[in-house]
Amino acid sequence: MHEITLNEVRQLIASLRTVYAAQFNKQFPATGESAIPLSVVEQIALKTLVGVQQNQFNNALGRLLTAGGRFMPSFAEFRTWCIGESWMSPEEAWSRACKFTTDRSVVITQITKYALDEVMYLIEAGQMRAAQDNFFGTYNVMVAKAQLKGRQQEFYTPPLQLEHKEPKHVPVS
């Protein structure tokens, strides 16, 4: 896994300074008594982007440069742009999980399957609202842990089943 380097952080900061000049200078003043040294800003950005992969960073940087938003994203928000784009939202995961319960050909992730297994007893008891709430909680925790470890979203593949063939009996005479 390629960690984001200081040069890439500098590229991000340069982009923020260019696109959101007034907001950047207000949030990270370079002069005056509340001045923040650029090296401190770089270190904060670098620590915030731990676990972000190169392709995720490039996608979020592209979004930053083309979005045309009125407000500058914080480094934490930029991180969610990086990571959030590659993971299903809890709502999408829940929707797919519900479809998966009736159609096993629906594509879900391993984390979605884990969260579904955790709440299946509630679904079977007819407590869909409680199941959804617990699913969201479990899913969000598991996704956060996976993101901290730098994992990518992995799709669930059902375990292989033993094949059962009808035995052909040939009587011995």
Tab-separated table of N, CA and C in Angstrom:
chain	number	residue	atom	x	y	z
A	1	MET	N	0.845	-1.180	0.000
A	1	MET	CA	0.000	0.000	0.000
A	1	MET	C	0.886	1.237	0.000
A	2	HIS	N	0.601	2.161	-0.873
A	2	HIS	CA	1.361	3.396	-0.987
A	2	HIS	C	0.775	4.445	-0.051
A	3	GLU	N	1.584	4.880	0.891
A	3	GLU	CA	1.143	5.941	1.801
A	3	GLU	C	1.277	7.296	1.101
A	4	ILE	N	0.426	8.213	1.464
A	4	ILE	CA	0.490	9.563	0.918
A	4	ILE	C	1.763	10.224	1.445
A	5	THR	N	2.509	10.846	0.545
A	5	THR	CA	3.788	11.459	0.910
A	5	THR	C	3.617	12.953	1.161
A	6	LEU	N	4.674	13.546	1.672
A	6	LEU	CA	4.672	14.985	1.943
A	6	LEU	C	4.481	15.779	0.651
A	7	ASN	N	5.039	15.308	-0.452
A	7	ASN	CA	4.867	16.010	-1.734
A	7	ASN	C	3.400	16.032	-2.158
A	8	GLU	N	2.690	14.932	-1.928
A	8	GLU	CA	1.273	14.892	-2.280
A	8	GLU	C	0.456	15.797	-1.357
A	9	VAL	N	0.837	15.859	-0.094
A	9	VAL	CA	0.168	16.774	0.838
A	9	VAL	C	0.403	18.214	0.398
A	10	ARG	N	1.622	18.505	-0.024
A	10	ARG	CA	1.923	19.862	-0.521
A	10	ARG	C	1.097	20.181	-1.767
A	11	GLN	N	0.879	19.183	-2.611
A	11	GLN	CA	0.038	19.366	-3.792
A	11	GLN	C	-1.399	19.684	-3.364
A	12	LEU	N	-1.895	18.981	-2.352
A	12	LEU	CA	-3.238	19.242	-1.830
A	12	LEU	C	-3.327	20.655	-1.268
A	13	ILE	N	-2.344	21.031	-0.458
A	13	ILE	CA	-2.355	22.365	0.151
A	13	ILE	C	-2.282	23.444	-0.923
A	14	ALA	N	-1.452	23.242	-1.937
A	14	ALA	CA	-1.359	24.212	-3.034
A	14	ALA	C	-2.696	24.328	-3.763
A	15	SER	N	-3.369	23.210	-3.950
A	15	SER	CA	-4.686	23.235	-4.602
A	15	SER	C	-5.703	23.985	-3.748
A	16	LEU	N	-5.694	23.714	-2.437
A	16	LEU	CA	-6.613	24.419	-1.534
A	16	LEU	C	-6.324	25.916	-1.519
A	17	ARG	N	-5.045	26.271	-1.503
A	17	ARG	CA	-4.666	27.694	-1.491
A	17	ARG	C	-5.076	28.384	-2.780
A	18	THR	N	-5.044	27.661	-3.877
A	18	THR	CA	-5.385	28.248	-5.171
A	18	THR	C	-6.895	28.374	-5.346
A	19	VAL	N	-7.613	27.307	-5.061
A	19	VAL	CA	-9.057	27.291	-5.295
A	19	VAL	C	-9.820	28.060	-4.214
A	20	TYR	N	-9.370	27.951	-2.970
A	20	TYR	CA	-10.073	28.571	-1.832
A	20	TYR	C	-9.139	29.530	-1.091
A	21	ALA	N	-8.527	30.454	-1.792
A	21	ALA	CA	-7.478	31.305	-1.222
A	21	ALA	C	-7.918	32.024	0.052
A	22	ALA	N	-9.019	32.740	0.003
A	22	ALA	CA	-9.447	33.528	1.163
A	22	ALA	C	-9.774	32.624	2.354
A	23	GLN	N	-10.476	31.528	2.109
A	23	GLN	CA	-10.838	30.621	3.199
A	23	GLN	C	-9.607	29.928	3.777
A	24	PHE	N	-8.677	29.543	2.910
A	24	PHE	CA	-7.464	28.884	3.387
A	24	PHE	C	-6.668	29.836	4.269
A	25	ASN	N	-6.497	31.073	3.809
A	25	ASN	CA	-5.724	32.055	4.580
A	25	ASN	C	-6.405	32.410	5.896
A	26	LYS	N	-7.731	32.363	5.930
A	26	LYS	CA	-8.448	32.634	7.172
A	26	LYS	C	-8.289	31.473	8.154
A	27	GLN	N	-8.350	30.246	7.644
A	27	GLN	CA	-8.244	29.075	8.514
A	27	GLN	C	-6.806	28.805	8.940
A	28	PHE	N	-5.860	29.053	8.047
A	28	PHE	CA	-4.444	28.804	8.330
A	28	PHE	C	-3.635	30.064	8.036
A	29	PRO	N	-3.766	31.099	8.878
A	29	PRO	CA	-3.055	32.358	8.597
A	29	PRO	C	-1.538	32.164	8.626
A	30	ALA	N	-0.864	32.819	7.673
A	30	ALA	CA	0.599	32.712	7.581
A	30	ALA	C	1.292	33.830	8.352
A	31	THR	N	0.563	34.892	8.651
A	31	THR	CA	1.150	36.025	9.381
A	31	THR	C	0.242	36.414	10.537
A	32	GLY	N	0.766	37.231	11.412
A	32	GLY	CA	-0.007	37.704	12.548
A	32	GLY	C	0.223	36.853	13.778
A	33	GLU	N	-0.453	37.219	14.856
A	33	GLU	CA	-0.211	36.505	16.110
A	33	GLU	C	-0.840	35.112	16.131
A	34	SER	N	-1.820	34.846	15.283
A	34	SER	CA	-2.412	33.506	15.213
A	34	SER	C	-1.869	32.703	14.022
A	35	ALA	N	-0.689	33.070	13.552
A	35	ALA	CA	-0.083	32.403	12.392
A	35	ALA	C	0.211	30.936	12.696
A	36	ILE	N	-0.026	30.110	11.716
A	36	ILE	CA	0.256	28.676	11.822
A	36	ILE	C	1.333	28.357	10.791
A	37	PRO	N	2.474	27.854	11.236
A	37	PRO	CA	3.537	27.522	10.275
A	37	PRO	C	3.048	26.479	9.268
A	38	LEU	N	3.467	26.635	8.027
A	38	LEU	CA	3.048	25.723	6.973
A	38	LEU	C	3.466	24.287	7.270
A	39	SER	N	4.595	24.122	7.944
A	39	SER	CA	5.050	22.763	8.277
A	39	SER	C	4.058	22.075	9.220
A	40	VAL	N	3.439	22.837	10.118
A	40	VAL	CA	2.431	22.277	11.028
A	40	VAL	C	1.192	21.858	10.233
A	41	VAL	N	0.770	22.704	9.295
A	41	VAL	CA	-0.382	22.391	8.452
A	41	VAL	C	-0.099	21.123	7.643
A	42	GLU	N	1.119	21.023	7.111
A	42	GLU	CA	1.498	19.837	6.335
A	42	GLU	C	1.449	18.574	7.190
A	43	GLN	N	1.948	18.650	8.418
A	43	GLN	CA	1.957	17.478	9.301
A	43	GLN	C	0.543	17.061	9.698
A	44	ILE	N	-0.315	18.041	9.945
A	44	ILE	CA	-1.713	17.730	10.271
A	44	ILE	C	-2.374	17.033	9.086
A	45	ALA	N	-2.168	17.566	7.894
A	45	ALA	CA	-2.753	16.957	6.695
A	45	ALA	C	-2.208	15.554	6.481
A	46	LEU	N	-0.911	15.385	6.692
A	46	LEU	CA	-0.275	14.077	6.500
A	46	LEU	C	-0.850	13.043	7.467
A	47	LYS	N	-1.034	13.444	8.727
A	47	LYS	CA	-1.598	12.526	9.724
A	47	LYS	C	-3.061	12.217	9.432
A	48	THR	N	-3.779	13.192	8.926
A	48	THR	CA	-5.188	12.986	8.606
A	48	THR	C	-5.361	11.996	7.463
A	49	LEU	N	-4.400	11.969	6.546
A	49	LEU	CA	-4.525	11.134	5.350
A	49	LEU	C	-3.854	9.771	5.474
A	50	VAL	N	-3.511	9.369	6.698
A	50	VAL	CA	-2.923	8.040	6.902
A	50	VAL	C	-3.932	6.978	6.466
A	51	GLY	N	-3.466	6.008	5.705
A	51	GLY	CA	-4.327	4.931	5.239
A	51	GLY	C	-4.997	5.190	3.908
A	52	VAL	N	-4.872	6.413	3.398
A	52	VAL	CA	-5.453	6.742	2.099
A	52	VAL	C	-4.503	6.246	1.012
A	53	GLN	N	-5.051	5.608	0.011
A	53	GLN	CA	-4.229	5.098	-1.080
A	53	GLN	C	-4.131	6.123	-2.207
A	54	GLN	N	-3.144	5.929	-3.053
A	54	GLN	CA	-2.845	6.883	-4.117
A	54	GLN	C	-4.036	7.127	-5.036
A	55	ASN	N	-4.692	6.068	-5.487
A	55	ASN	CA	-5.823	6.253	-6.399
A	55	ASN	C	-6.978	6.976	-5.711
A	56	GLN	N	-7.193	6.704	-4.422
A	56	GLN	CA	-8.243	7.399	-3.675
A	56	GLN	C	-7.915	8.886	-3.560
A	57	PHE	N	-6.647	9.178	-3.270
A	57	PHE	CA	-6.194	10.567	-3.150
A	57	PHE	C	-6.396	11.301	-4.473
A	58	ASN	N	-5.996	10.679	-5.571
A	58	ASN	CA	-6.117	11.314	-6.887
A	58	ASN	C	-7.571	11.586	-7.247
A	59	ASN	N	-8.456	10.643	-6.929
A	59	ASN	CA	-9.883	10.845	-7.206
A	59	ASN	C	-10.440	12.020	-6.406
A	60	ALA	N	-10.090	12.091	-5.134
A	60	ALA	CA	-10.584	13.183	-4.288
A	60	ALA	C	-9.993	14.521	-4.722
A	61	LEU	N	-8.724	14.522	-5.122
A	61	LEU	CA	-8.097	15.759	-5.596
A	61	LEU	C	-8.781	16.231	-6.874
A	62	GLY	N	-9.106	15.301	-7.752
A	62	GLY	CA	-9.855	15.648	-8.961
A	62	GLY	C	-11.210	16.241	-8.629
A	63	ARG	N	-11.869	15.673	-7.644
A	63	ARG	CA	-13.164	16.202	-7.196
A	63	ARG	C	-13.000	17.613	-6.642
A	64	LEU	N	-11.932	17.823	-5.876
A	64	LEU	CA	-11.665	19.141	-5.295
A	64	LEU	C	-11.498	20.189	-6.392
A	65	LEU	N	-10.766	19.836	-7.433
A	65	LEU	CA	-10.452	20.794	-8.489
A	65	LEU	C	-11.621	21.038	-9.436
A	66	THR	N	-12.572	20.122	-9.506
A	66	THR	CA	-13.686	20.286	-10.437
A	66	THR	C	-15.020	20.578	-9.760
A	67	ALA	N	-15.081	20.447	-8.440
A	67	ALA	CA	-16.366	20.580	-7.738
A	67	ALA	C	-16.910	22.000	-7.780
A	68	GLY	N	-16.051	22.984	-7.606
A	68	GLY	CA	-16.515	24.360	-7.604
A	68	GLY	C	-17.374	24.706	-6.410
A	69	GLY	N	-17.140	24.042	-5.292
A	69	GLY	CA	-17.912	24.311	-4.083
A	69	GLY	C	-17.597	25.673	-3.496
A	70	ARG	N	-18.517	26.180	-2.702
A	70	ARG	CA	-18.330	27.494	-2.094
A	70	ARG	C	-17.453	27.429	-0.862
A	71	PHE	N	-17.386	26.265	-0.213
A	71	PHE	CA	-16.647	26.155	1.036
A	71	PHE	C	-15.490	25.176	0.901
A	72	MET	N	-14.379	25.542	1.507
A	72	MET	CA	-13.192	24.703	1.476
A	72	MET	C	-13.402	23.498	2.385
A	73	PRO	N	-13.112	22.292	1.891
A	73	PRO	CA	-13.240	21.119	2.758
A	73	PRO	C	-12.112	21.088	3.786
A	74	SER	N	-12.409	20.599	4.974
A	74	SER	CA	-11.349	20.392	5.967
A	74	SER	C	-10.539	19.179	5.529
A	75	PHE	N	-9.398	18.953	6.184
A	75	PHE	CA	-8.598	17.777	5.846
A	75	PHE	C	-9.373	16.497	6.166
A	76	ALA	N	-10.147	16.521	7.245
A	76	ALA	CA	-10.957	15.351	7.601
A	76	ALA	C	-12.025	15.090	6.535
A	77	GLU	N	-12.644	16.155	6.044
A	77	GLU	CA	-13.650	15.992	4.994
A	77	GLU	C	-12.999	15.498	3.699
A	78	PHE	N	-11.804	16.010	3.403
A	78	PHE	CA	-11.083	15.543	2.219
A	78	PHE	C	-10.791	14.049	2.340
A	79	ARG	N	-10.456	13.606	3.555
A	79	ARG	CA	-10.206	12.175	3.779
A	79	ARG	C	-11.464	11.356	3.488
A	80	THR	N	-12.625	11.860	3.904
A	80	THR	CA	-13.860	11.130	3.606
A	80	THR	C	-14.126	11.118	2.105
A	81	TRP	N	-13.711	12.165	1.408
A	81	TRP	CA	-13.819	12.152	-0.049
A	81	TRP	C	-12.945	11.039	-0.613
A	82	CYS	N	-11.762	10.884	-0.034
A	82	CYS	CA	-10.831	9.849	-0.507
A	82	CYS	C	-11.390	8.460	-0.259
A	83	ILE	N	-11.743	8.190	0.964
A	83	ILE	CA	-12.125	6.840	1.367
A	83	ILE	C	-13.596	6.571	1.103
A	84	GLY	N	-14.418	7.557	1.359
A	84	GLY	CA	-15.860	7.362	1.242
A	84	GLY	C	-16.323	6.972	-0.140
A	85	GLU	N	-15.628	7.411	-1.159
A	85	GLU	CA	-16.026	7.111	-2.524
A	85	GLU	C	-15.898	5.626	-2.844
A	86	SER	N	-15.009	4.942	-2.148
A	86	SER	CA	-14.756	3.547	-2.501
A	86	SER	C	-15.528	2.560	-1.619
A	87	TRP	N	-16.325	3.049	-0.682
A	87	TRP	CA	-17.080	2.173	0.214
A	87	TRP	C	-18.571	2.448	0.058
A	88	MET	N	-19.356	1.399	0.188
A	88	MET	CA	-20.810	1.552	0.150
A	88	MET	C	-21.280	2.300	1.389
A	89	SER	N	-22.301	3.109	1.214
A	89	SER	CA	-22.912	3.763	2.367
A	89	SER	C	-23.692	2.705	3.148
A	90	PRO	N	-23.978	2.963	4.431
A	90	PRO	CA	-24.768	1.996	5.207
A	90	PRO	C	-26.150	1.753	4.592
A	91	GLU	N	-26.728	2.796	4.015
A	91	GLU	CA	-28.052	2.657	3.404
A	91	GLU	C	-27.997	1.730	2.190
A	92	GLU	N	-26.964	1.915	1.346
A	92	GLU	CA	-26.818	1.049	0.173
A	92	GLU	C	-26.530	-0.388	0.604
A	93	ALA	N	-25.678	-0.547	1.615
A	93	ALA	CA	-25.353	-1.886	2.115
A	93	ALA	C	-26.607	-2.563	2.667
A	94	TRP	N	-27.440	-1.822	3.406
A	94	TRP	CA	-28.674	-2.380	3.962
A	94	TRP	C	-29.624	-2.802	2.844
A	95	SER	N	-29.752	-1.957	1.842
A	95	SER	CA	-30.622	-2.277	0.714
A	95	SER	C	-30.168	-3.556	0.019
A	96	ARG	N	-28.876	-3.661	-0.217
A	96	ARG	CA	-28.350	-4.870	-0.862
A	96	ARG	C	-28.498	-6.091	0.047
A	97	ALA	N	-28.303	-5.888	1.346
A	97	ALA	CA	-28.445	-7.000	2.291
A	97	ALA	C	-29.877	-7.531	2.285
A	98	CYS	N	-30.852	-6.623	2.243
A	98	CYS	CA	-32.256	-7.051	2.203
A	98	CYS	C	-32.544	-7.845	0.933
A	99	LYS	N	-32.012	-7.381	-0.192
A	99	LYS	CA	-32.199	-8.111	-1.449
A	99	LYS	C	-31.486	-9.459	-1.399
A	100	PHE	N	-30.328	-9.490	-0.745
A	100	PHE	CA	-29.533	-10.719	-0.648
A	100	PHE	C	-30.275	-11.812	0.114
A	101	THR	N	-31.113	-11.419	1.077
A	101	THR	CA	-31.839	-12.426	1.858
A	101	THR	C	-32.814	-13.224	1.001
A	102	THR	N	-33.276	-12.638	-0.106
A	102	THR	CA	-34.197	-13.356	-0.994
A	102	THR	C	-33.547	-13.808	-2.293
A	103	ASP	N	-32.438	-13.170	-2.669
A	103	ASP	CA	-31.759	-13.508	-3.923
A	103	ASP	C	-30.255	-13.557	-3.677
A	104	ARG	N	-29.724	-14.753	-3.555
A	104	ARG	CA	-28.303	-14.933	-3.222
A	104	ARG	C	-27.357	-14.502	-4.338
A	105	SER	N	-27.883	-14.112	-5.495
A	105	SER	CA	-27.011	-13.654	-6.575
A	105	SER	C	-26.682	-12.162	-6.453
A	106	VAL	N	-27.336	-11.455	-5.527
A	106	VAL	CA	-27.056	-10.032	-5.310
A	106	VAL	C	-25.643	-9.889	-4.750
A	107	VAL	N	-24.885	-8.952	-5.309
A	107	VAL	CA	-23.500	-8.743	-4.891
A	107	VAL	C	-23.477	-7.890	-3.620
A	108	ILE	N	-22.837	-8.433	-2.569
A	108	ILE	CA	-22.658	-7.687	-1.323
A	108	ILE	C	-21.195	-7.794	-0.907
A	109	THR	N	-20.804	-6.972	0.046
A	109	THR	CA	-19.427	-7.018	0.536
A	109	THR	C	-19.334	-7.957	1.733
A	110	GLN	N	-18.101	-8.287	2.090
A	110	GLN	CA	-17.890	-9.152	3.251
A	110	GLN	C	-18.397	-8.480	4.522
A	111	ILE	N	-18.187	-7.180	4.635
A	111	ILE	CA	-18.648	-6.461	5.830
A	111	ILE	C	-20.174	-6.422	5.864
A	112	THR	N	-20.798	-6.255	4.707
A	112	THR	CA	-22.259	-6.285	4.643
A	112	THR	C	-22.779	-7.642	5.103
A	113	LYS	N	-22.134	-8.706	4.650
A	113	LYS	CA	-22.539	-10.063	5.045
A	113	LYS	C	-22.374	-10.259	6.547
A	114	TYR	N	-21.268	-9.771	7.099
A	114	TYR	CA	-21.032	-9.892	8.541
A	114	TYR	C	-22.124	-9.150	9.318
A	115	ALA	N	-22.398	-7.902	8.908
A	115	ALA	CA	-23.422	-7.111	9.602
A	115	ALA	C	-24.803	-7.756	9.455
A	116	LEU	N	-25.083	-8.323	8.290
A	116	LEU	CA	-26.361	-9.009	8.075
A	116	LEU	C	-26.482	-10.225	8.989
A	117	ASP	N	-25.418	-11.002	9.085
A	117	ASP	CA	-25.438	-12.175	9.967
A	117	ASP	C	-25.687	-11.773	11.420
A	118	GLU	N	-25.148	-10.621	11.821
A	118	GLU	CA	-25.316	-10.141	13.195
A	118	GLU	C	-26.767	-9.783	13.524
A	119	VAL	N	-27.537	-9.367	12.521
A	119	VAL	CA	-28.915	-8.924	12.782
A	119	VAL	C	-29.967	-9.875	12.222
A	120	MET	N	-29.553	-10.992	11.704
A	120	MET	CA	-30.495	-11.925	11.073
A	120	MET	C	-31.574	-12.396	12.047
A	121	TYR	N	-31.221	-12.586	13.308
A	121	TYR	CA	-32.223	-13.021	14.295
A	121	TYR	C	-33.321	-11.973	14.466
A	122	LEU	N	-32.984	-10.697	14.347
A	122	LEU	CA	-33.996	-9.639	14.441
A	122	LEU	C	-34.895	-9.643	13.205
A	123	ILE	N	-34.288	-9.868	12.049
A	123	ILE	CA	-35.072	-9.930	10.812
A	123	ILE	C	-36.055	-11.092	10.877
A	124	GLU	N	-35.580	-12.244	11.334
A	124	GLU	CA	-36.448	-13.422	11.437
A	124	GLU	C	-37.562	-13.218	12.460
A	125	ALA	N	-37.321	-12.363	13.463
A	125	ALA	CA	-38.345	-12.064	14.466
A	125	ALA	C	-39.292	-10.961	13.992
A	126	GLY	N	-39.034	-10.397	12.796
A	126	GLY	CA	-39.902	-9.361	12.253
A	126	GLY	C	-39.615	-7.965	12.767
A	127	GLN	N	-38.501	-7.773	13.420
A	127	GLN	CA	-38.141	-6.463	13.976
A	127	GLN	C	-37.193	-5.737	13.011
A	128	MET	N	-37.746	-5.309	11.884
A	128	MET	CA	-36.923	-4.728	10.823
A	128	MET	C	-36.280	-3.402	11.227
A	129	ARG	N	-36.987	-2.582	11.985
A	129	ARG	CA	-36.415	-1.284	12.379
A	129	ARG	C	-35.211	-1.487	13.298
A	130	ALA	N	-35.340	-2.360	14.276
A	130	ALA	CA	-34.221	-2.660	15.175
A	130	ALA	C	-33.079	-3.309	14.398
A	131	ALA	N	-33.430	-4.173	13.450
A	131	ALA	CA	-32.404	-4.827	12.631
A	131	ALA	C	-31.640	-3.791	11.811
A	132	GLN	N	-32.379	-2.845	11.236
A	132	GLN	CA	-31.728	-1.803	10.436
A	132	GLN	C	-30.800	-0.948	11.295
A	133	ASP	N	-31.267	-0.536	12.461
A	133	ASP	CA	-30.439	0.285	13.351
A	133	ASP	C	-29.172	-0.453	13.766
A	134	ASN	N	-29.321	-1.712	14.168
A	134	ASN	CA	-28.151	-2.506	14.566
A	134	ASN	C	-27.226	-2.764	13.382
A	135	PHE	N	-27.808	-2.983	12.205
A	135	PHE	CA	-27.007	-3.194	10.997
A	135	PHE	C	-26.151	-1.963	10.721
A	136	PHE	N	-26.782	-0.774	10.760
A	136	PHE	CA	-26.036	0.463	10.502
A	136	PHE	C	-24.882	0.616	11.484
A	137	GLY	N	-25.152	0.371	12.765
A	137	GLY	CA	-24.098	0.497	13.774
A	137	GLY	C	-22.953	-0.463	13.529
A	138	THR	N	-23.278	-1.729	13.306
A	138	THR	CA	-22.245	-2.743	13.054
A	138	THR	C	-21.483	-2.424	11.780
A	139	TYR	N	-22.206	-2.077	10.731
A	139	TYR	CA	-21.576	-1.789	9.438
A	139	TYR	C	-20.618	-0.605	9.552
A	140	ASN	N	-21.071	0.472	10.187
A	140	ASN	CA	-20.219	1.661	10.320
A	140	ASN	C	-18.951	1.366	11.113
A	141	VAL	N	-19.071	0.609	12.194
A	141	VAL	CA	-17.897	0.259	13.007
A	141	VAL	C	-16.923	-0.588	12.199
A	142	MET	N	-17.444	-1.586	11.503
A	142	MET	CA	-16.573	-2.480	10.730
A	142	MET	C	-15.898	-1.746	9.569
A	143	VAL	N	-16.620	-0.854	8.907
A	143	VAL	CA	-16.025	-0.073	7.816
A	143	VAL	C	-14.939	0.843	8.363
A	144	ALA	N	-15.197	1.487	9.494
A	144	ALA	CA	-14.187	2.370	10.090
A	144	ALA	C	-12.921	1.593	10.437
A	145	LYS	N	-13.092	0.406	11.018
A	145	LYS	CA	-11.921	-0.417	11.353
A	145	LYS	C	-11.161	-0.822	10.094
A	146	ALA	N	-11.889	-1.205	9.065
A	146	ALA	CA	-11.245	-1.618	7.812
A	146	ALA	C	-10.508	-0.445	7.167
A	147	GLN	N	-11.113	0.738	7.216
A	147	GLN	CA	-10.472	1.916	6.632
A	147	GLN	C	-9.212	2.286	7.396
A	148	LEU	N	-9.248	2.173	8.721
A	148	LEU	CA	-8.051	2.467	9.514
A	148	LEU	C	-6.910	1.510	9.190
A	149	LYS	N	-7.268	0.280	8.840
A	149	LYS	CA	-6.245	-0.704	8.473
A	149	LYS	C	-5.827	-0.569	7.015
A	150	GLY	N	-6.482	0.335	6.286
A	150	GLY	CA	-6.136	0.546	4.886
A	150	GLY	C	-6.682	-0.506	3.941
A	151	ARG	N	-7.684	-1.246	4.390
A	151	ARG	CA	-8.266	-2.295	3.551
A	151	ARG	C	-9.190	-1.699	2.501
A	152	GLN	N	-9.324	-2.414	1.412
A	152	GLN	CA	-10.276	-2.055	0.370
A	152	GLN	C	-11.548	-2.873	0.579
A	153	GLN	N	-12.624	-2.404	0.000
A	153	GLN	CA	-13.886	-3.121	0.076
A	153	GLN	C	-13.746	-4.453	-0.666
A	154	GLU	N	-14.108	-5.536	-0.015
A	154	GLU	CA	-13.991	-6.867	-0.615
A	154	GLU	C	-15.380	-7.473	-0.739
A	155	PHE	N	-15.646	-8.059	-1.885
A	155	PHE	CA	-16.961	-8.625	-2.118
A	155	PHE	C	-17.061	-10.032	-1.545
A	156	TYR	N	-18.241	-10.358	-1.083
A	156	TYR	CA	-18.512	-11.647	-0.450
A	156	TYR	C	-18.655	-12.726	-1.518
A	157	THR	N	-17.985	-13.818	-1.298
A	157	THR	CA	-18.166	-14.995	-2.149
A	157	THR	C	-18.629	-16.128	-1.246
A	158	PRO	N	-19.763	-16.729	-1.567
A	158	PRO	CA	-20.276	-17.801	-0.709
A	158	PRO	C	-19.320	-18.988	-0.701
A	159	PRO	N	-19.262	-19.697	0.421
A	159	PRO	CA	-18.375	-20.860	0.480
A	159	PRO	C	-18.831	-21.930	-0.515
A	160	LEU	N	-17.872	-22.654	-1.021
A	160	LEU	CA	-18.191	-23.718	-1.970
A	160	LEU	C	-18.939	-24.837	-1.261
A	161	GLN	N	-19.937	-25.355	-1.917
A	161	GLN	CA	-20.733	-26.451	-1.379
A	161	GLN	C	-20.275	-27.754	-2.020
A	162	LEU	N	-20.367	-28.825	-1.275
A	162	LEU	CA	-20.068	-30.128	-1.849
A	162	LEU	C	-21.153	-30.477	-2.852
A	163	GLU	N	-20.724	-31.000	-3.967
A	163	GLU	CA	-21.677	-31.342	-5.011
A	163	GLU	C	-22.281	-32.708	-4.710
A	164	HIS	N	-23.570	-32.807	-4.879
A	164	HIS	CA	-24.260	-34.069	-4.616
A	164	HIS	C	-24.758	-34.629	-5.938
A	165	LYS	N	-24.302	-35.797	-6.248
A	165	LYS	CA	-24.752	-36.446	-7.475
A	165	LYS	C	-25.518	-37.705	-7.095
A	166	GLU	N	-26.506	-38.000	-7.885
A	166	GLU	CA	-27.276	-39.220	-7.669
A	166	GLU	C	-26.364	-40.410	-7.955
A	167	PRO	N	-26.243	-41.312	-7.007
A	167	PRO	CA	-25.408	-42.487	-7.293
A	167	PRO	C	-26.114	-43.395	-8.296
A	168	LYS	N	-25.345	-43.884	-9.205
A	168	LYS	CA	-25.903	-44.814	-10.189
A	168	LYS	C	-25.606	-46.219	-9.695
A	169	HIS	N	-26.669	-46.876	-9.370
A	169	HIS	CA	-26.517	-48.230	-8.835
A	169	HIS	C	-26.643	-49.241	-9.967
A	170	VAL	N	-25.637	-50.015	-10.086
A	170	VAL	CA	-25.673	-51.089	-11.079
A	170	VAL	C	-25.691	-52.395	-10.296
A	171	PRO	N	-26.798	-53.116	-10.360
A	171	PRO	CA	-26.868	-54.361	-9.594
A	171	PRO	C	-25.846	-55.384	-10.093
A	172	VAL	N	-25.304	-56.101	-9.146
A	172	VAL	CA	-24.344	-57.154	-9.469
A	172	VAL	C	-25.135	-58.434	-9.679
A	173	SER	N	-24.898	-59.116	-10.773
A	173	SER	CA	-25.637	-60.350	-10.992
A	173	SER	C	-24.733	-61.543	-11.109
